[in-house]
């Protein structure tokens, strides 16, 4: 079982509202399909970021802070439409590559509290996997029992699904080759990042609009996955290099590995 995220900065132009990198998306879809042809029993859950779609609308309406007024709920609906437009484009690109994609938008299945997922209908997703289909999840709006509304990232969806589906590998494909120790000043690529490296280094958010926290949030989420299941392999790498996503799906080890070091012994 592999969880794969296609980052928003990889499949969209993040500083240009609602702009998809169609050629890149088509290539990535083809690489996933090629990996499945090479290894027919490959089981994958795919997620994607919102990039210049949901993030831009959410920042404008501040949906990540909640919703209570009629205007804020109209903003919630606008963010949903924007995120859904990208989700349909991604689903269509994957389907055109021959992948049996079924979309599971969090807005239809998640209930959060203070921005944290408390409930998610994961059984339909499990049944899709049993049927040989590929579930597609995404960063999305969600209803929140305290704030009214919130934004949930693909990483947060993976956090909910991980103990239930127990992936052996989690692959986060973005625009960068991996995690840099001092981005953007130094750009020194880290082969392995641990909780100690995160505490001692400088990891900033994204330079473009990202209401879910950019690279720092991705690393923190990955460290939480590693702490919960030390056996899972987690890698952050670039999907920009042709063939690298395919190779990663087939067991390659690109980019930065995220590892939790248990110091209790």
PDB file of N, CA and C in Angstrom, residues 102-185:
ATOM      1  N   UNK A 102     -11.411   6.881  -8.593  1.00  0.00           N
ATOM      2  CA  UNK A 102     -12.673   7.301  -7.991  1.00  0.00           C
ATOM      3  C   UNK A 102     -12.341   8.356  -6.946  1.00  0.00           C
ATOM      4  N   UNK A 103     -12.998   9.510  -7.034  1.00  0.00           N
ATOM      5  CA  UNK A 103     -12.687  10.623  -6.131  1.00  0.00           C
ATOM      6  C   UNK A 103     -13.495  10.543  -4.839  1.00  0.00           C
ATOM      7  N   UNK A 104     -12.809  10.843  -3.719  1.00  0.00           N
ATOM      8  CA  UNK A 104     -13.438  10.867  -2.396  1.00  0.00           C
ATOM      9  C   UNK A 104     -13.149  12.224  -1.752  1.00  0.00           C
ATOM     10  N   UNK A 105     -13.929  13.270  -2.067  1.00  0.00           N
ATOM     11  CA  UNK A 105     -13.658  14.607  -1.542  1.00  0.00           C
ATOM     12  C   UNK A 105     -13.931  14.690  -0.041  1.00  0.00           C
ATOM     13  N   UNK A 106     -13.000  15.186   0.757  1.00  0.00           N
ATOM     14  CA  UNK A 106     -13.215  15.311   2.200  1.00  0.00           C
ATOM     15  C   UNK A 106     -14.430  16.150   2.579  1.00  0.00           C
ATOM     16  N   UNK A 107     -14.801  17.123   1.747  1.00  0.00           N
ATOM     17  CA  UNK A 107     -15.958  17.968   2.064  1.00  0.00           C
ATOM     18  C   UNK A 107     -17.228  17.153   2.227  1.00  0.00           C
ATOM     19  N   UNK A 108     -17.284  15.975   1.622  1.00  0.00           N
ATOM     20  CA  UNK A 108     -18.470  15.122   1.703  1.00  0.00           C
ATOM     21  C   UNK A 108     -18.383  14.082   2.806  1.00  0.00           C
ATOM     22  N   UNK A 109     -17.204  13.948   3.469  1.00  0.00           N
ATOM     23  CA  UNK A 109     -17.046  12.835   4.404  1.00  0.00           C
ATOM     24  C   UNK A 109     -16.385  13.187   5.725  1.00  0.00           C
ATOM     25  N   UNK A 110     -15.912  14.429   5.885  1.00  0.00           N
ATOM     26  CA  UNK A 110     -15.140  14.802   7.071  1.00  0.00           C
ATOM     27  C   UNK A 110     -15.945  15.712   7.991  1.00  0.00           C
ATOM     28  N   UNK A 111     -15.825  15.458   9.285  1.00  0.00           N
ATOM     29  CA  UNK A 111     -16.247  16.405  10.308  1.00  0.00           C
ATOM     30  C   UNK A 111     -15.028  16.701  11.162  1.00  0.00           C
ATOM     31  N   UNK A 112     -14.705  17.993  11.296  1.00  0.00           N
ATOM     32  CA  UNK A 112     -13.520  18.409  12.035  1.00  0.00           C
ATOM     33  C   UNK A 112     -13.909  19.149  13.316  1.00  0.00           C
ATOM     34  N   UNK A 113     -12.932  19.283  14.193  1.00  0.00           N
ATOM     35  CA  UNK A 113     -13.075  20.108  15.389  1.00  0.00           C
ATOM     36  C   UNK A 113     -11.802  20.929  15.532  1.00  0.00           C
ATOM     37  N   UNK A 114     -11.946  22.246  15.492  1.00  0.00           N
ATOM     38  CA  UNK A 114     -10.797  23.154  15.554  1.00  0.00           C
ATOM     39  C   UNK A 114      -9.745  22.791  14.500  1.00  0.00           C
ATOM     40  N   UNK A 115     -10.231  22.437  13.307  1.00  0.00           N
ATOM     41  CA  UNK A 115      -9.334  22.160  12.194  1.00  0.00           C
ATOM     42  C   UNK A 115      -8.737  20.770  12.170  1.00  0.00           C
ATOM     43  N   UNK A 116      -9.083  19.922  13.154  1.00  0.00           N
ATOM     44  CA  UNK A 116      -8.557  18.566  13.222  1.00  0.00           C
ATOM     45  C   UNK A 116      -9.669  17.579  12.855  1.00  0.00           C
ATOM     46  N   UNK A 117      -9.373  16.649  11.960  1.00  0.00           N
ATOM     47  CA  UNK A 117     -10.370  15.674  11.546  1.00  0.00           C
ATOM     48  C   UNK A 117     -10.748  14.780  12.727  1.00  0.00           C
ATOM     49  N   UNK A 118     -12.042  14.725  13.023  1.00  0.00           N
ATOM     50  CA  UNK A 118     -12.560  13.871  14.088  1.00  0.00           C
ATOM     51  C   UNK A 118     -13.313  12.668  13.525  1.00  0.00           C
ATOM     52  N   UNK A 119     -13.912  12.843  12.358  1.00  0.00           N
ATOM     53  CA  UNK A 119     -14.639  11.755  11.712  1.00  0.00           C
ATOM     54  C   UNK A 119     -14.382  11.839  10.214  1.00  0.00           C
ATOM     55  N   UNK A 120     -14.247  10.678   9.595  1.00  0.00           N
ATOM     56  CA  UNK A 120     -14.138  10.614   8.141  1.00  0.00           C
ATOM     57  C   UNK A 120     -14.653   9.258   7.690  1.00  0.00           C
ATOM     58  N   UNK A 121     -15.513   9.250   6.706  1.00  0.00           N
ATOM     59  CA  UNK A 121     -16.077   7.995   6.200  1.00  0.00           C
ATOM     60  C   UNK A 121     -15.044   7.309   5.316  1.00  0.00           C
ATOM     61  N   UNK A 122     -14.251   6.432   5.914  1.00  0.00           N
ATOM     62  CA  UNK A 122     -13.181   5.782   5.172  1.00  0.00           C
ATOM     63  C   UNK A 122     -13.574   4.402   4.640  1.00  0.00           C
ATOM     64  N   UNK A 123     -14.691   3.835   5.095  1.00  0.00           N
ATOM     65  CA  UNK A 123     -15.080   2.508   4.636  1.00  0.00           C
ATOM     66  C   UNK A 123     -15.340   2.471   3.123  1.00  0.00           C
ATOM     67  N   UNK A 124     -16.033   3.464   2.541  1.00  0.00           N
ATOM     68  CA  UNK A 124     -16.194   3.437   1.072  1.00  0.00           C
ATOM     69  C   UNK A 124     -14.858   3.441   0.342  1.00  0.00           C
ATOM     70  N   UNK A 125     -13.890   4.172   0.873  1.00  0.00           N
ATOM     71  CA  UNK A 125     -12.561   4.210   0.259  1.00  0.00           C
ATOM     72  C   UNK A 125     -11.903   2.829   0.344  1.00  0.00           C
ATOM     73  N   UNK A 126     -12.050   2.171   1.489  1.00  0.00           N
ATOM     74  CA  UNK A 126     -11.495   0.820   1.636  1.00  0.00           C
ATOM     75  C   UNK A 126     -12.126  -0.152   0.644  1.00  0.00           C
ATOM     76  N   UNK A 127     -13.423   0.002   0.440  1.00  0.00           N
ATOM     77  CA  UNK A 127     -14.108  -0.894  -0.509  1.00  0.00           C
ATOM     78  C   UNK A 127     -13.653  -0.635  -1.941  1.00  0.00           C
ATOM     79  N   UNK A 128     -13.352   0.626  -2.254  1.00  0.00           N
ATOM     80  CA  UNK A 128     -12.820   0.929  -3.581  1.00  0.00           C
ATOM     81  C   UNK A 128     -11.488   0.218  -3.798  1.00  0.00           C
ATOM     82  N   UNK A 129     -10.632   0.226  -2.777  1.00  0.00           N
ATOM     83  CA  UNK A 129      -9.351  -0.468  -2.877  1.00  0.00           C
ATOM     84  C   UNK A 129      -9.558  -1.965  -3.080  1.00  0.00           C
ATOM     85  N   UNK A 130     -10.487  -2.545  -2.341  1.00  0.00           N
ATOM     86  CA  UNK A 130     -10.765  -3.972  -2.477  1.00  0.00           C
ATOM     87  C   UNK A 130     -11.260  -4.320  -3.888  1.00  0.00           C
ATOM     88  N   UNK A 131     -11.908  -3.356  -4.528  1.00  0.00           N
ATOM     89  CA  UNK A 131     -12.426  -3.579  -5.884  1.00  0.00           C
ATOM     90  C   UNK A 131     -11.372  -3.334  -6.951  1.00  0.00           C
ATOM     91  N   UNK A 132     -10.152  -2.978  -6.537  1.00  0.00           N
ATOM     92  CA  UNK A 132      -9.091  -2.727  -7.497  1.00  0.00           C
ATOM     93  C   UNK A 132      -9.078  -1.324  -8.064  1.00  0.00           C
ATOM     94  N   UNK A 133      -9.839  -0.414  -7.446  1.00  0.00           N
ATOM     95  CA  UNK A 133      -9.887   0.977  -7.882  1.00  0.00           C
ATOM     96  C   UNK A 133      -8.828   1.805  -7.150  1.00  0.00           C
ATOM     97  N   UNK A 134      -8.583   3.004  -7.653  1.00  0.00           N
ATOM     98  CA  UNK A 134      -7.616   3.907  -7.030  1.00  0.00           C
ATOM     99  C   UNK A 134      -8.376   5.094  -6.441  1.00  0.00           C
ATOM    100  N   UNK A 135      -8.430   5.211  -5.104  1.00  0.00           N
ATOM    101  CA  UNK A 135      -9.089   6.364  -4.492  1.00  0.00           C
ATOM    102  C   UNK A 135      -8.265   7.634  -4.685  1.00  0.00           C
ATOM    103  N   UNK A 136      -8.964   8.740  -4.899  1.00  0.00           N
ATOM    104  CA  UNK A 136      -8.333  10.041  -5.046  1.00  0.00           C
ATOM    105  C   UNK A 136      -8.899  10.965  -3.978  1.00  0.00           C
ATOM    106  N   UNK A 137      -8.023  11.502  -3.111  1.00  0.00           N
ATOM    107  CA  UNK A 137      -8.424  12.464  -2.094  1.00  0.00           C
ATOM    108  C   UNK A 137      -7.709  13.780  -2.358  1.00  0.00           C
ATOM    109  N   UNK A 138      -8.028  14.803  -1.581  1.00  0.00           N
ATOM    110  CA  UNK A 138      -7.516  16.137  -1.889  1.00  0.00           C
ATOM    111  C   UNK A 138      -7.575  17.042  -0.671  1.00  0.00           C
ATOM    112  N   UNK A 139      -6.867  18.167  -0.755  1.00  0.00           N
ATOM    113  CA  UNK A 139      -7.094  19.250   0.182  1.00  0.00           C
ATOM    114  C   UNK A 139      -8.444  19.870  -0.136  1.00  0.00           C
ATOM    115  N   UNK A 140      -9.230  20.190   0.911  1.00  0.00           N
ATOM    116  CA  UNK A 140     -10.629  20.553   0.674  1.00  0.00           C
ATOM    117  C   UNK A 140     -11.173  21.349   1.860  1.00  0.00           C
ATOM    118  N   UNK A 141     -12.343  21.905   1.676  1.00  0.00           N
ATOM    119  CA  UNK A 141     -13.070  22.484   2.802  1.00  0.00           C
ATOM    120  C   UNK A 141     -13.712  21.351   3.597  1.00  0.00           C
ATOM    121  N   UNK A 142     -14.055  21.651   4.856  1.00  0.00           N
ATOM    122  CA  UNK A 142     -14.763  20.676   5.687  1.00  0.00           C
ATOM    123  C   UNK A 142     -15.606  21.438   6.702  1.00  0.00           C
ATOM    124  N   UNK A 143     -16.612  20.773   7.208  1.00  0.00           N
ATOM    125  CA  UNK A 143     -17.426  21.354   8.268  1.00  0.00           C
ATOM    126  C   UNK A 143     -16.737  21.104   9.604  1.00  0.00           C
ATOM    127  N   UNK A 144     -16.802  22.120  10.470  1.00  0.00           N
ATOM    128  CA  UNK A 144     -16.083  22.097  11.742  1.00  0.00           C
ATOM    129  C   UNK A 144     -17.077  22.370  12.868  1.00  0.00           C
ATOM    130  N   UNK A 145     -17.080  21.510  13.890  1.00  0.00           N
ATOM    131  CA  UNK A 145     -18.075  21.626  14.956  1.00  0.00           C
ATOM    132  C   UNK A 145     -17.873  22.852  15.836  1.00  0.00           C
ATOM    133  N   UNK A 146     -16.685  23.474  15.789  1.00  0.00           N
ATOM    134  CA  UNK A 146     -16.414  24.671  16.583  1.00  0.00           C
ATOM    135  C   UNK A 146     -16.382  25.914  15.705  1.00  0.00           C
ATOM    136  N   UNK A 147     -15.599  25.879  14.637  1.00  0.00           N
ATOM    137  CA  UNK A 147     -15.415  27.050  13.774  1.00  0.00           C
ATOM    138  C   UNK A 147     -16.498  27.202  12.715  1.00  0.00           C
ATOM    139  N   UNK A 148     -17.276  26.172  12.508  1.00  0.00           N
ATOM    140  CA  UNK A 148     -18.232  26.163  11.409  1.00  0.00           C
ATOM    141  C   UNK A 148     -17.631  25.556  10.171  1.00  0.00           C
ATOM    142  N   UNK A 149     -16.444  26.031   9.793  1.00  0.00           N
ATOM    143  CA  UNK A 149     -15.760  25.541   8.598  1.00  0.00           C
ATOM    144  C   UNK A 149     -14.265  25.554   8.838  1.00  0.00           C
ATOM    145  N   UNK A 150     -13.555  24.787   8.036  1.00  0.00           N
ATOM    146  CA  UNK A 150     -12.093  24.783   8.085  1.00  0.00           C
ATOM    147  C   UNK A 150     -11.577  24.251   6.757  1.00  0.00           C
ATOM    148  N   UNK A 151     -10.263  24.261   6.628  1.00  0.00           N
ATOM    149  CA  UNK A 151      -9.586  23.645   5.487  1.00  0.00           C
ATOM    150  C   UNK A 151      -8.832  22.428   6.004  1.00  0.00           C
ATOM    151  N   UNK A 152      -8.963  21.298   5.317  1.00  0.00           N
ATOM    152  CA  UNK A 152      -8.145  20.130   5.656  1.00  0.00           C
ATOM    153  C   UNK A 152      -7.205  19.858   4.489  1.00  0.00           C
ATOM    154  N   UNK A 153      -5.957  19.637   4.807  1.00  0.00           N
ATOM    155  CA  UNK A 153      -4.955  19.356   3.784  1.00  0.00           C
ATOM    156  C   UNK A 153      -4.946  17.874   3.438  1.00  0.00           C
ATOM    157  N   UNK A 154      -4.296  17.546   2.331  1.00  0.00           N
ATOM    158  CA  UNK A 154      -4.117  16.144   1.967  1.00  0.00           C
ATOM    159  C   UNK A 154      -3.334  15.418   3.047  1.00  0.00           C
ATOM    160  N   UNK A 155      -2.332  16.096   3.648  1.00  0.00           N
ATOM    161  CA  UNK A 155      -1.562  15.474   4.730  1.00  0.00           C
ATOM    162  C   UNK A 155      -2.464  15.109   5.904  1.00  0.00           C
ATOM    163  N   UNK A 156      -3.413  15.976   6.233  1.00  0.00           N
ATOM    164  CA  UNK A 156      -4.324  15.674   7.339  1.00  0.00           C
ATOM    165  C   UNK A 156      -5.241  14.496   7.005  1.00  0.00           C
ATOM    166  N   UNK A 157      -5.652  14.408   5.749  1.00  0.00           N
ATOM    167  CA  UNK A 157      -6.444  13.252   5.319  1.00  0.00           C
ATOM    168  C   UNK A 157      -5.602  11.975   5.427  1.00  0.00           C
ATOM    169  N   UNK A 158      -4.343  12.033   4.994  1.00  0.00           N
ATOM    170  CA  UNK A 158      -3.454  10.885   5.128  1.00  0.00           C
ATOM    171  C   UNK A 158      -3.256  10.505   6.602  1.00  0.00           C
ATOM    172  N   UNK A 159      -3.180  11.517   7.483  1.00  0.00           N
ATOM    173  CA  UNK A 159      -3.029  11.249   8.916  1.00  0.00           C
ATOM    174  C   UNK A 159      -4.199  10.430   9.441  1.00  0.00           C
ATOM    175  N   UNK A 160      -5.400  10.749   8.981  1.00  0.00           N
ATOM    176  CA  UNK A 160      -6.577   9.981   9.403  1.00  0.00           C
ATOM    177  C   UNK A 160      -6.568   8.571   8.810  1.00  0.00           C
ATOM    178  N   UNK A 161      -6.182   8.473   7.554  1.00  0.00           N
ATOM    179  CA  UNK A 161      -6.252   7.183   6.866  1.00  0.00           C
ATOM    180  C   UNK A 161      -5.128   6.223   7.253  1.00  0.00           C
ATOM    181  N   UNK A 162      -3.976   6.749   7.642  1.00  0.00           N
ATOM    182  CA  UNK A 162      -2.794   5.901   7.857  1.00  0.00           C
ATOM    183  C   UNK A 162      -3.021   4.771   8.860  1.00  0.00           C
ATOM    184  N   UNK A 163      -3.532   5.039  10.070  1.00  0.00           N
ATOM    185  CA  UNK A 163      -3.702   3.912  10.999  1.00  0.00           C
ATOM    186  C   UNK A 163      -4.802   2.949  10.584  1.00  0.00           C
ATOM    187  N   UNK A 164      -5.635   3.362   9.653  1.00  0.00           N
ATOM    188  CA  UNK A 164      -6.745   2.518   9.207  1.00  0.00           C
ATOM    189  C   UNK A 164      -6.381   1.682   7.980  1.00  0.00           C
ATOM    190  N   UNK A 165      -5.546   2.246   7.096  1.00  0.00           N
ATOM    191  CA  UNK A 165      -5.148   1.519   5.889  1.00  0.00           C
ATOM    192  C   UNK A 165      -3.726   0.985   5.958  1.00  0.00           C
ATOM    193  N   UNK A 166      -2.924   1.534   6.884  1.00  0.00           N
ATOM    194  CA  UNK A 166      -1.562   1.062   7.154  1.00  0.00           C
ATOM    195  C   UNK A 166      -0.683   0.986   5.903  1.00  0.00           C
ATOM    196  N   UNK A 167      -0.377   2.121   5.291  1.00  0.00           N
ATOM    197  CA  UNK A 167       0.519   2.105   4.130  1.00  0.00           C
ATOM    198  C   UNK A 167       1.932   1.714   4.533  1.00  0.00           C
ATOM    199  N   UNK A 168       2.631   1.052   3.619  1.00  0.00           N
ATOM    200  CA  UNK A 168       4.034   0.743   3.844  1.00  0.00           C
ATOM    201  C   UNK A 168       4.942   1.885   3.447  1.00  0.00           C
ATOM    202  N   UNK A 169       4.448   2.718   2.500  1.00  0.00           N
ATOM    203  CA  UNK A 169       5.240   3.859   2.023  1.00  0.00           C
ATOM    204  C   UNK A 169       4.311   5.053   1.818  1.00  0.00           C
ATOM    205  N   UNK A 170       4.822   6.240   2.122  1.00  0.00           N
ATOM    206  CA  UNK A 170       4.102   7.481   1.855  1.00  0.00           C
ATOM    207  C   UNK A 170       5.040   8.363   1.041  1.00  0.00           C
ATOM    208  N   UNK A 171       4.627   8.716  -0.161  1.00  0.00           N
ATOM    209  CA  UNK A 171       5.453   9.477  -1.096  1.00  0.00           C
ATOM    210  C   UNK A 171       4.827  10.845  -1.331  1.00  0.00           C
ATOM    211  N   UNK A 172       5.598  11.903  -1.064  1.00  0.00           N
ATOM    212  CA  UNK A 172       5.131  13.266  -1.263  1.00  0.00           C
ATOM    213  C   UNK A 172       5.919  13.883  -2.406  1.00  0.00           C
ATOM    214  N   UNK A 173       5.295  13.954  -3.574  1.00  0.00           N
ATOM    215  CA  UNK A 173       5.961  14.473  -4.772  1.00  0.00           C
ATOM    216  C   UNK A 173       5.625  15.951  -4.933  1.00  0.00           C
ATOM    217  N   UNK A 174       6.653  16.784  -4.915  1.00  0.00           N
ATOM    218  CA  UNK A 174       6.461  18.220  -5.062  1.00  0.00           C
ATOM    219  C   UNK A 174       7.331  18.790  -6.162  1.00  0.00           C
ATOM    220  N   UNK A 175       7.548  20.094  -6.084  1.00  0.00           N
ATOM    221  CA  UNK A 175       8.368  20.762  -7.091  1.00  0.00           C
ATOM    222  C   UNK A 175       9.846  20.785  -6.715  1.00  0.00           C
ATOM    223  N   UNK A 176      10.160  20.600  -5.433  1.00  0.00           N
ATOM    224  CA  UNK A 176      11.539  20.653  -4.964  1.00  0.00           C
ATOM    225  C   UNK A 176      12.123  19.241  -4.851  1.00  0.00           C
ATOM    226  N   UNK A 177      13.469  19.117  -4.936  1.00  0.00           N
ATOM    227  CA  UNK A 177      14.113  17.799  -4.869  1.00  0.00           C
ATOM    228  C   UNK A 177      13.968  17.100  -3.524  1.00  0.00           C
ATOM    229  N   UNK A 178      13.581  17.838  -2.511  1.00  0.00           N
ATOM    230  CA  UNK A 178      13.447  17.289  -1.168  1.00  0.00           C
ATOM    231  C   UNK A 178      13.349  18.413  -0.177  1.00  0.00           C
ATOM    232  N   UNK A 179      13.854  18.182   1.037  1.00  0.00           N
ATOM    233  CA  UNK A 179      13.817  19.190   2.093  1.00  0.00           C
ATOM    234  C   UNK A 179      15.177  19.858   2.181  1.00  0.00           C
ATOM    235  N   UNK A 180      15.181  21.176   2.219  1.00  0.00           N
ATOM    236  CA  UNK A 180      16.415  21.945   2.355  1.00  0.00           C
ATOM    237  C   UNK A 180      16.563  22.423   3.794  1.00  0.00           C
ATOM    238  N   UNK A 181      17.805  22.455   4.276  1.00  0.00           N
ATOM    239  CA  UNK A 181      18.048  22.805   5.670  1.00  0.00           C
ATOM    240  C   UNK A 181      17.826  24.283   5.939  1.00  0.00           C
ATOM    241  N   UNK A 182      18.054  25.143   4.967  1.00  0.00           N
ATOM    242  CA  UNK A 182      18.003  26.582   5.201  1.00  0.00           C
ATOM    243  C   UNK A 182      17.359  27.297   4.030  1.00  0.00           C
ATOM    244  N   UNK A 183      16.235  26.757   3.547  1.00  0.00           N
ATOM    245  CA  UNK A 183      15.578  27.319   2.365  1.00  0.00           C
ATOM    246  C   UNK A 183      15.022  28.703   2.697  1.00  0.00           C
ATOM    247  N   UNK A 184      15.155  29.733   1.826  1.00  0.00           N
ATOM    248  CA  UNK A 184      15.776  29.670   0.494  1.00  0.00           C
ATOM    249  C   UNK A 184      17.233  30.115   0.464  1.00  0.00           C
ATOM    250  N   UNK A 185      17.807  30.460   1.652  1.00  0.00           N
ATOM    251  CA  UNK A 185      19.149  31.031   1.656  1.00  0.00           C
ATOM    252  C   UNK A 185      20.220  30.027   1.239  1.00  0.00           C
TER     253      UNK A 185
END
